[in-house]
Amino acid sequence: MLRRFRTPLLLALGAASLSACVSFGGKTPPFLLTLDAAAAPTAGEARTAGEAATLTILIPTAPQKLRTVRIPVQQDNASIAYVKDAQWVEAPPRLFQRLVSETITARTSRVVLDEGQYLTAPGDQLAGQLMEFGVDAATNEAVVVYQAMLVGAGGKQVTQRRFEAREAISGKVEAKPVGEALTAAANKVATDVSVWLGS
């Protein structure tokens, strides 16, 4: 009898040890969401710039509701829920920073750096706050609001601009349609930022 139950017992112990290492905070979602850039840099393209002509894109700050892999749903001015079984692969500020970097690189001629890449002076710096990145339950729309701050090389000039995009959610407030709508809205904001920086 011991031999008969040994294999199922070992499998159960293995599954238990794995679940102890990886937790999704309840039921495991069927898939994880990410942001795909609508415009991507050309492979193999080389760009050169002096240190003052580069653009370093910083990870935006964000309120507590966005410093999580879950997707917030704004019910009213005082209450927030989260989309059931929907999770990002990373917190939205990092995903958004990467999307903006890809879009600006693809749509402008600037040499774009990540905040961990510059070795000396970072040139211009794009900082800011990701103020909204979720669902407006009242309008059934995905909403992205980004307060950008461009700091000139040397820090002597600062320019601020607010960007916002809304995208209707096609269907119920569920993981896949919400992820698609947020990706579309985030790409609109990233495109507007690239136009602003390229002008």
PDB file of C-alpha atoms in Angstrom:
ATOM      1  CA  MET A   1       0.000   0.000   0.000  1.00  0.00           C
ATOM      2  CA  LEU A   2       2.853   2.410   0.776  1.00  0.00           C
ATOM      3  CA  ARG A   3       4.326   1.863  -2.701  1.00  0.00           C
ATOM      4  CA  ARG A   4       0.941   2.527  -4.285  1.00  0.00           C
ATOM      5  CA  PHE A   5       0.581   5.966  -2.680  1.00  0.00           C
ATOM      6  CA  ARG A   6       4.245   6.998  -2.891  1.00  0.00           C
ATOM      7  CA  THR A   7       4.067   8.605  -6.397  1.00  0.00           C
ATOM      8  CA  PRO A   8       0.887  10.677  -5.789  1.00  0.00           C
ATOM      9  CA  LEU A   9       2.317  11.730  -2.425  1.00  0.00           C
ATOM     10  CA  LEU A  10       5.587  12.911  -4.008  1.00  0.00           C
ATOM     11  CA  LEU A  11       3.684  14.809  -6.696  1.00  0.00           C
ATOM     12  CA  ALA A  12       1.526  16.504  -4.084  1.00  0.00           C
ATOM     13  CA  LEU A  13       4.588  17.480  -2.047  1.00  0.00           C
ATOM     14  CA  GLY A  14       6.253  18.882  -5.191  1.00  0.00           C
ATOM     15  CA  ALA A  15       3.197  20.938  -6.068  1.00  0.00           C
ATOM     16  CA  ALA A  16       2.977  22.241  -2.505  1.00  0.00           C
ATOM     17  CA  SER A  17       6.616  23.347  -2.513  1.00  0.00           C
ATOM     18  CA  LEU A  18       6.149  25.108  -5.876  1.00  0.00           C
ATOM     19  CA  SER A  19       3.054  26.952  -4.712  1.00  0.00           C
ATOM     20  CA  ALA A  20       5.002  28.105  -1.663  1.00  0.00           C
ATOM     21  CA  CYS A  21       7.562  29.766  -3.974  1.00  0.00           C
ATOM     22  CA  VAL A  22       5.149  31.333  -6.468  1.00  0.00           C
ATOM     23  CA  SER A  23       2.024  33.154  -5.358  1.00  0.00           C
ATOM     24  CA  PHE A  24      -0.427  35.098  -7.476  1.00  0.00           C
ATOM     25  CA  GLY A  25      -2.523  36.246  -4.551  1.00  0.00           C
ATOM     26  CA  GLY A  26      -5.386  33.774  -4.883  1.00  0.00           C
ATOM     27  CA  LYS A  27      -6.484  31.982  -8.016  1.00  0.00           C
ATOM     28  CA  THR A  28      -3.755  31.812 -10.664  1.00  0.00           C
ATOM     29  CA  PRO A  29      -4.761  33.913 -13.717  1.00  0.00           C
ATOM     30  CA  PRO A  30      -4.925  32.080 -17.071  1.00  0.00           C
ATOM     31  CA  PHE A  31      -2.318  34.468 -18.510  1.00  0.00           C
ATOM     32  CA  LEU A  32      -0.286  37.557 -17.576  1.00  0.00           C
ATOM     33  CA  LEU A  33      -0.725  40.867 -19.372  1.00  0.00           C
ATOM     34  CA  THR A  34       1.944  43.102 -20.844  1.00  0.00           C
ATOM     35  CA  LEU A  35       2.151  46.220 -23.030  1.00  0.00           C
ATOM     36  CA  ASP A  36       3.173  45.918 -26.678  1.00  0.00           C
ATOM     37  CA  ALA A  37       4.466  49.016 -28.471  1.00  0.00           C
ATOM     38  CA  ALA A  38       2.588  49.890 -31.662  1.00  0.00           C
ATOM     39  CA  ALA A  39       5.847  51.310 -33.063  1.00  0.00           C
ATOM     40  CA  ALA A  40       9.160  49.530 -32.590  1.00  0.00           C
ATOM     41  CA  PRO A  41      12.743  50.621 -33.452  1.00  0.00           C
ATOM     42  CA  THR A  42      14.304  49.198 -36.604  1.00  0.00           C
ATOM     43  CA  ALA A  43      16.625  46.297 -35.850  1.00  0.00           C
ATOM     44  CA  GLY A  44      20.281  47.029 -36.589  1.00  0.00           C
ATOM     45  CA  GLU A  45      19.864  50.820 -36.746  1.00  0.00           C
ATOM     46  CA  ALA A  46      22.762  52.721 -35.157  1.00  0.00           C
ATOM     47  CA  ARG A  47      22.486  56.212 -33.661  1.00  0.00           C
ATOM     48  CA  THR A  48      25.132  58.515 -32.247  1.00  0.00           C
ATOM     49  CA  ALA A  49      24.769  61.511 -29.944  1.00  0.00           C
ATOM     50  CA  GLY A  50      26.887  63.550 -27.586  1.00  0.00           C
ATOM     51  CA  GLU A  51      26.130  63.091 -23.900  1.00  0.00           C
ATOM     52  CA  ALA A  52      24.072  66.308 -23.760  1.00  0.00           C
ATOM     53  CA  ALA A  53      21.943  65.224 -26.734  1.00  0.00           C
ATOM     54  CA  THR A  54      20.732  61.953 -25.269  1.00  0.00           C
ATOM     55  CA  LEU A  55      17.349  61.412 -23.637  1.00  0.00           C
ATOM     56  CA  THR A  56      17.079  59.331 -20.471  1.00  0.00           C
ATOM     57  CA  ILE A  57      13.590  58.077 -19.662  1.00  0.00           C
ATOM     58  CA  LEU A  58      12.955  57.493 -15.973  1.00  0.00           C
ATOM     59  CA  ILE A  59      10.398  55.149 -14.452  1.00  0.00           C
ATOM     60  CA  PRO A  60       7.449  57.378 -13.522  1.00  0.00           C
ATOM     61  CA  THR A  61       6.238  57.680  -9.984  1.00  0.00           C
ATOM     62  CA  ALA A  62       2.729  56.391  -9.308  1.00  0.00           C
ATOM     63  CA  PRO A  63       0.095  56.317  -6.557  1.00  0.00           C
ATOM     64  CA  GLN A  64      -0.192  53.217  -4.406  1.00  0.00           C
ATOM     65  CA  LYS A  65      -3.078  51.775  -6.442  1.00  0.00           C
ATOM     66  CA  LEU A  66      -0.720  51.481  -9.455  1.00  0.00           C
ATOM     67  CA  ARG A  67       2.283  50.086  -7.600  1.00  0.00           C
ATOM     68  CA  THR A  68       0.883  46.592  -8.004  1.00  0.00           C
ATOM     69  CA  VAL A  69       0.446  44.082 -10.813  1.00  0.00           C
ATOM     70  CA  ARG A  70      -3.339  44.257 -10.493  1.00  0.00           C
ATOM     71  CA  ILE A  71      -5.607  46.491 -12.614  1.00  0.00           C
ATOM     72  CA  PRO A  72      -7.666  49.041 -10.654  1.00  0.00           C
ATOM     73  CA  VAL A  73     -11.293  49.795 -11.447  1.00  0.00           C
ATOM     74  CA  GLN A  74     -12.408  53.220 -10.216  1.00  0.00           C
ATOM     75  CA  GLN A  75     -15.982  52.663  -9.009  1.00  0.00           C
ATOM     76  CA  ASP A  76     -16.503  56.237  -7.764  1.00  0.00           C
ATOM     77  CA  ASN A  77     -14.481  58.971  -6.090  1.00  0.00           C
ATOM     78  CA  ALA A  78     -14.018  56.924  -2.937  1.00  0.00           C
ATOM     79  CA  SER A  79     -13.827  53.255  -3.912  1.00  0.00           C
ATOM     80  CA  ILE A  80     -11.543  51.080  -6.040  1.00  0.00           C
ATOM     81  CA  ALA A  81     -11.890  47.441  -7.034  1.00  0.00           C
ATOM     82  CA  TYR A  82      -9.591  45.285  -9.185  1.00  0.00           C
ATOM     83  CA  VAL A  83     -10.235  43.341 -12.391  1.00  0.00           C
ATOM     84  CA  LYS A  84     -10.764  39.694 -11.496  1.00  0.00           C
ATOM     85  CA  ASP A  85      -8.006  37.283 -12.596  1.00  0.00           C
ATOM     86  CA  ALA A  86      -6.040  40.050 -14.355  1.00  0.00           C
ATOM     87  CA  GLN A  87      -2.365  40.693 -13.604  1.00  0.00           C
ATOM     88  CA  TRP A  88       0.512  42.461 -15.348  1.00  0.00           C
ATOM     89  CA  VAL A  89       3.892  40.788 -15.723  1.00  0.00           C
ATOM     90  CA  GLU A  90       5.369  43.868 -13.985  1.00  0.00           C
ATOM     91  CA  ALA A  91       3.946  46.898 -12.213  1.00  0.00           C
ATOM     92  CA  PRO A  92       2.515  49.478 -14.694  1.00  0.00           C
ATOM     93  CA  PRO A  93       5.150  52.234 -14.114  1.00  0.00           C
ATOM     94  CA  ARG A  94       7.951  49.989 -15.415  1.00  0.00           C
ATOM     95  CA  LEU A  95       5.871  48.641 -18.322  1.00  0.00           C
ATOM     96  CA  PHE A  96       4.854  52.162 -19.312  1.00  0.00           C
ATOM     97  CA  GLN A  97       8.434  53.471 -19.144  1.00  0.00           C
ATOM     98  CA  ARG A  98       9.571  50.718 -21.480  1.00  0.00           C
ATOM     99  CA  LEU A  99       6.685  51.406 -23.894  1.00  0.00           C
ATOM    100  CA  VAL A 100       7.479  55.135 -23.990  1.00  0.00           C
ATOM    101  CA  SER A 101      11.167  54.372 -24.615  1.00  0.00           C
ATOM    102  CA  GLU A 102      10.330  52.066 -27.534  1.00  0.00           C
ATOM    103  CA  THR A 103       7.897  54.559 -29.045  1.00  0.00           C
ATOM    104  CA  ILE A 104      10.206  57.577 -28.795  1.00  0.00           C
ATOM    105  CA  THR A 105      13.093  55.585 -30.252  1.00  0.00           C
ATOM    106  CA  ALA A 106      10.908  54.442 -33.160  1.00  0.00           C
ATOM    107  CA  ARG A 107       9.283  57.802 -33.888  1.00  0.00           C
ATOM    108  CA  THR A 108      12.150  60.260 -33.338  1.00  0.00           C
ATOM    109  CA  SER A 109      15.854  60.422 -34.138  1.00  0.00           C
ATOM    110  CA  ARG A 110      16.898  60.763 -30.503  1.00  0.00           C
ATOM    111  CA  VAL A 111      19.275  58.411 -28.697  1.00  0.00           C
ATOM    112  CA  VAL A 112      17.114  57.082 -25.874  1.00  0.00           C
ATOM    113  CA  LEU A 113      18.596  55.621 -22.700  1.00  0.00           C
ATOM    114  CA  ASP A 114      17.156  53.742 -19.766  1.00  0.00           C
ATOM    115  CA  GLU A 115      17.954  55.239 -16.367  1.00  0.00           C
ATOM    116  CA  GLY A 116      20.317  52.330 -15.721  1.00  0.00           C
ATOM    117  CA  GLN A 117      22.241  52.783 -19.001  1.00  0.00           C
ATOM    118  CA  TYR A 118      23.856  56.196 -18.942  1.00  0.00           C
ATOM    119  CA  LEU A 119      27.462  56.237 -17.830  1.00  0.00           C
ATOM    120  CA  THR A 120      28.186  59.945 -17.496  1.00  0.00           C
ATOM    121  CA  ALA A 121      25.689  62.790 -18.012  1.00  0.00           C
ATOM    122  CA  PRO A 122      22.182  61.566 -18.874  1.00  0.00           C
ATOM    123  CA  GLY A 123      21.390  64.506 -21.186  1.00  0.00           C
ATOM    124  CA  ASP A 124      17.717  65.451 -21.126  1.00  0.00           C
ATOM    125  CA  GLN A 125      15.620  63.479 -18.687  1.00  0.00           C
ATOM    126  CA  LEU A 126      11.966  62.552 -19.050  1.00  0.00           C
ATOM    127  CA  ALA A 127      10.427  62.002 -15.648  1.00  0.00           C
ATOM    128  CA  GLY A 128       6.852  62.293 -14.463  1.00  0.00           C
ATOM    129  CA  GLN A 129       3.948  60.612 -12.759  1.00  0.00           C
ATOM    130  CA  LEU A 130       1.667  57.876 -14.042  1.00  0.00           C
ATOM    131  CA  MET A 131      -1.513  59.195 -12.469  1.00  0.00           C
ATOM    132  CA  GLU A 132      -4.098  56.800 -13.907  1.00  0.00           C
ATOM    133  CA  PHE A 133      -3.685  53.390 -15.504  1.00  0.00           C
ATOM    134  CA  GLY A 134      -6.871  51.440 -15.085  1.00  0.00           C
ATOM    135  CA  VAL A 135     -10.614  51.307 -15.709  1.00  0.00           C
ATOM    136  CA  ASP A 136     -13.254  54.007 -15.279  1.00  0.00           C
ATOM    137  CA  ALA A 137     -16.343  51.990 -14.314  1.00  0.00           C
ATOM    138  CA  ALA A 138     -18.700  54.899 -14.982  1.00  0.00           C
ATOM    139  CA  THR A 139     -17.771  55.100 -18.678  1.00  0.00           C
ATOM    140  CA  ASN A 140     -16.488  51.526 -19.206  1.00  0.00           C
ATOM    141  CA  GLU A 141     -13.206  52.909 -20.554  1.00  0.00           C
ATOM    142  CA  ALA A 142      -9.534  52.229 -20.015  1.00  0.00           C
ATOM    143  CA  VAL A 143      -7.822  55.422 -18.836  1.00  0.00           C
ATOM    144  CA  VAL A 144      -4.152  56.398 -18.956  1.00  0.00           C
ATOM    145  CA  VAL A 145      -3.019  59.744 -17.522  1.00  0.00           C
ATOM    146  CA  TYR A 146       0.665  60.708 -17.539  1.00  0.00           C
ATOM    147  CA  GLN A 147       2.052  63.961 -16.113  1.00  0.00           C
ATOM    148  CA  ALA A 148       5.361  64.307 -17.983  1.00  0.00           C
ATOM    149  CA  MET A 149       8.290  66.436 -16.834  1.00  0.00           C
ATOM    150  CA  LEU A 150      11.163  67.121 -19.227  1.00  0.00           C
ATOM    151  CA  VAL A 151      14.341  68.238 -17.448  1.00  0.00           C
ATOM    152  CA  GLY A 152      16.910  69.793 -19.763  1.00  0.00           C
ATOM    153  CA  ALA A 153      20.559  68.727 -19.653  1.00  0.00           C
ATOM    154  CA  GLY A 154      22.126  70.349 -16.605  1.00  0.00           C
ATOM    155  CA  GLY A 155      18.722  70.725 -14.922  1.00  0.00           C
ATOM    156  CA  LYS A 156      18.350  74.410 -15.792  1.00  0.00           C
ATOM    157  CA  GLN A 157      15.040  74.090 -17.617  1.00  0.00           C
ATOM    158  CA  VAL A 158      11.955  72.073 -16.693  1.00  0.00           C
ATOM    159  CA  THR A 159       8.851  71.662 -18.866  1.00  0.00           C
ATOM    160  CA  GLN A 160       5.681  69.897 -17.776  1.00  0.00           C
ATOM    161  CA  ARG A 161       2.835  68.528 -19.865  1.00  0.00           C
ATOM    162  CA  ARG A 162      -0.128  66.318 -19.076  1.00  0.00           C
ATOM    163  CA  PHE A 163      -1.216  63.537 -21.445  1.00  0.00           C
ATOM    164  CA  GLU A 164      -4.442  61.549 -21.288  1.00  0.00           C
ATOM    165  CA  ALA A 165      -6.041  58.851 -23.429  1.00  0.00           C
ATOM    166  CA  ARG A 166      -9.258  56.866 -23.100  1.00  0.00           C
ATOM    167  CA  GLU A 167     -10.206  53.695 -24.918  1.00  0.00           C
ATOM    168  CA  ALA A 168     -13.595  51.972 -24.848  1.00  0.00           C
ATOM    169  CA  ILE A 169     -13.558  48.433 -23.475  1.00  0.00           C
ATOM    170  CA  SER A 170     -15.095  46.021 -25.945  1.00  0.00           C
ATOM    171  CA  GLY A 171     -17.236  43.823 -23.748  1.00  0.00           C
ATOM    172  CA  LYS A 172     -17.181  43.071 -20.032  1.00  0.00           C
ATOM    173  CA  VAL A 173     -14.544  44.331 -17.624  1.00  0.00           C
ATOM    174  CA  GLU A 174     -12.397  41.215 -17.900  1.00  0.00           C
ATOM    175  CA  ALA A 175      -8.678  40.575 -18.255  1.00  0.00           C
ATOM    176  CA  LYS A 176      -8.319  40.316 -22.036  1.00  0.00           C
ATOM    177  CA  PRO A 177     -10.527  43.252 -23.212  1.00  0.00           C
ATOM    178  CA  VAL A 178      -9.219  45.470 -20.420  1.00  0.00           C
ATOM    179  CA  GLY A 179      -5.600  44.614 -21.264  1.00  0.00           C
ATOM    180  CA  GLU A 180      -6.202  45.377 -24.952  1.00  0.00           C
ATOM    181  CA  ALA A 181      -7.893  48.707 -24.181  1.00  0.00           C
ATOM    182  CA  LEU A 182      -5.141  49.783 -21.764  1.00  0.00           C
ATOM    183  CA  THR A 183      -2.469  48.859 -24.324  1.00  0.00           C
ATOM    184  CA  ALA A 184      -4.217  50.995 -26.962  1.00  0.00           C
ATOM    185  CA  ALA A 185      -4.587  53.946 -24.567  1.00  0.00           C
ATOM    186  CA  ALA A 186      -0.963  53.661 -23.402  1.00  0.00           C
ATOM    187  CA  ASN A 187       0.237  53.654 -27.023  1.00  0.00           C
ATOM    188  CA  LYS A 188      -1.780  56.816 -27.732  1.00  0.00           C
ATOM    189  CA  VAL A 189      -0.136  58.577 -24.804  1.00  0.00           C
ATOM    190  CA  ALA A 190       3.331  57.332 -25.801  1.00  0.00           C
ATOM    191  CA  THR A 191       2.777  58.567 -29.377  1.00  0.00           C
ATOM    192  CA  ASP A 192       1.666  61.994 -28.126  1.00  0.00           C
ATOM    193  CA  VAL A 193       4.761  62.184 -25.905  1.00  0.00           C
ATOM    194  CA  SER A 194       7.004  61.314 -28.865  1.00  0.00           C
ATOM    195  CA  VAL A 195       5.375  64.037 -31.004  1.00  0.00           C
ATOM    196  CA  TRP A 196       5.904  66.538 -28.193  1.00  0.00           C
ATOM    197  CA  LEU A 197       9.574  65.634 -27.804  1.00  0.00           C
ATOM    198  CA  GLY A 198      10.169  65.542 -31.543  1.00  0.00           C
ATOM    199  CA  SER A 199       8.722  68.990 -32.198  1.00  0.00           C
TER     200      SER A 199
END
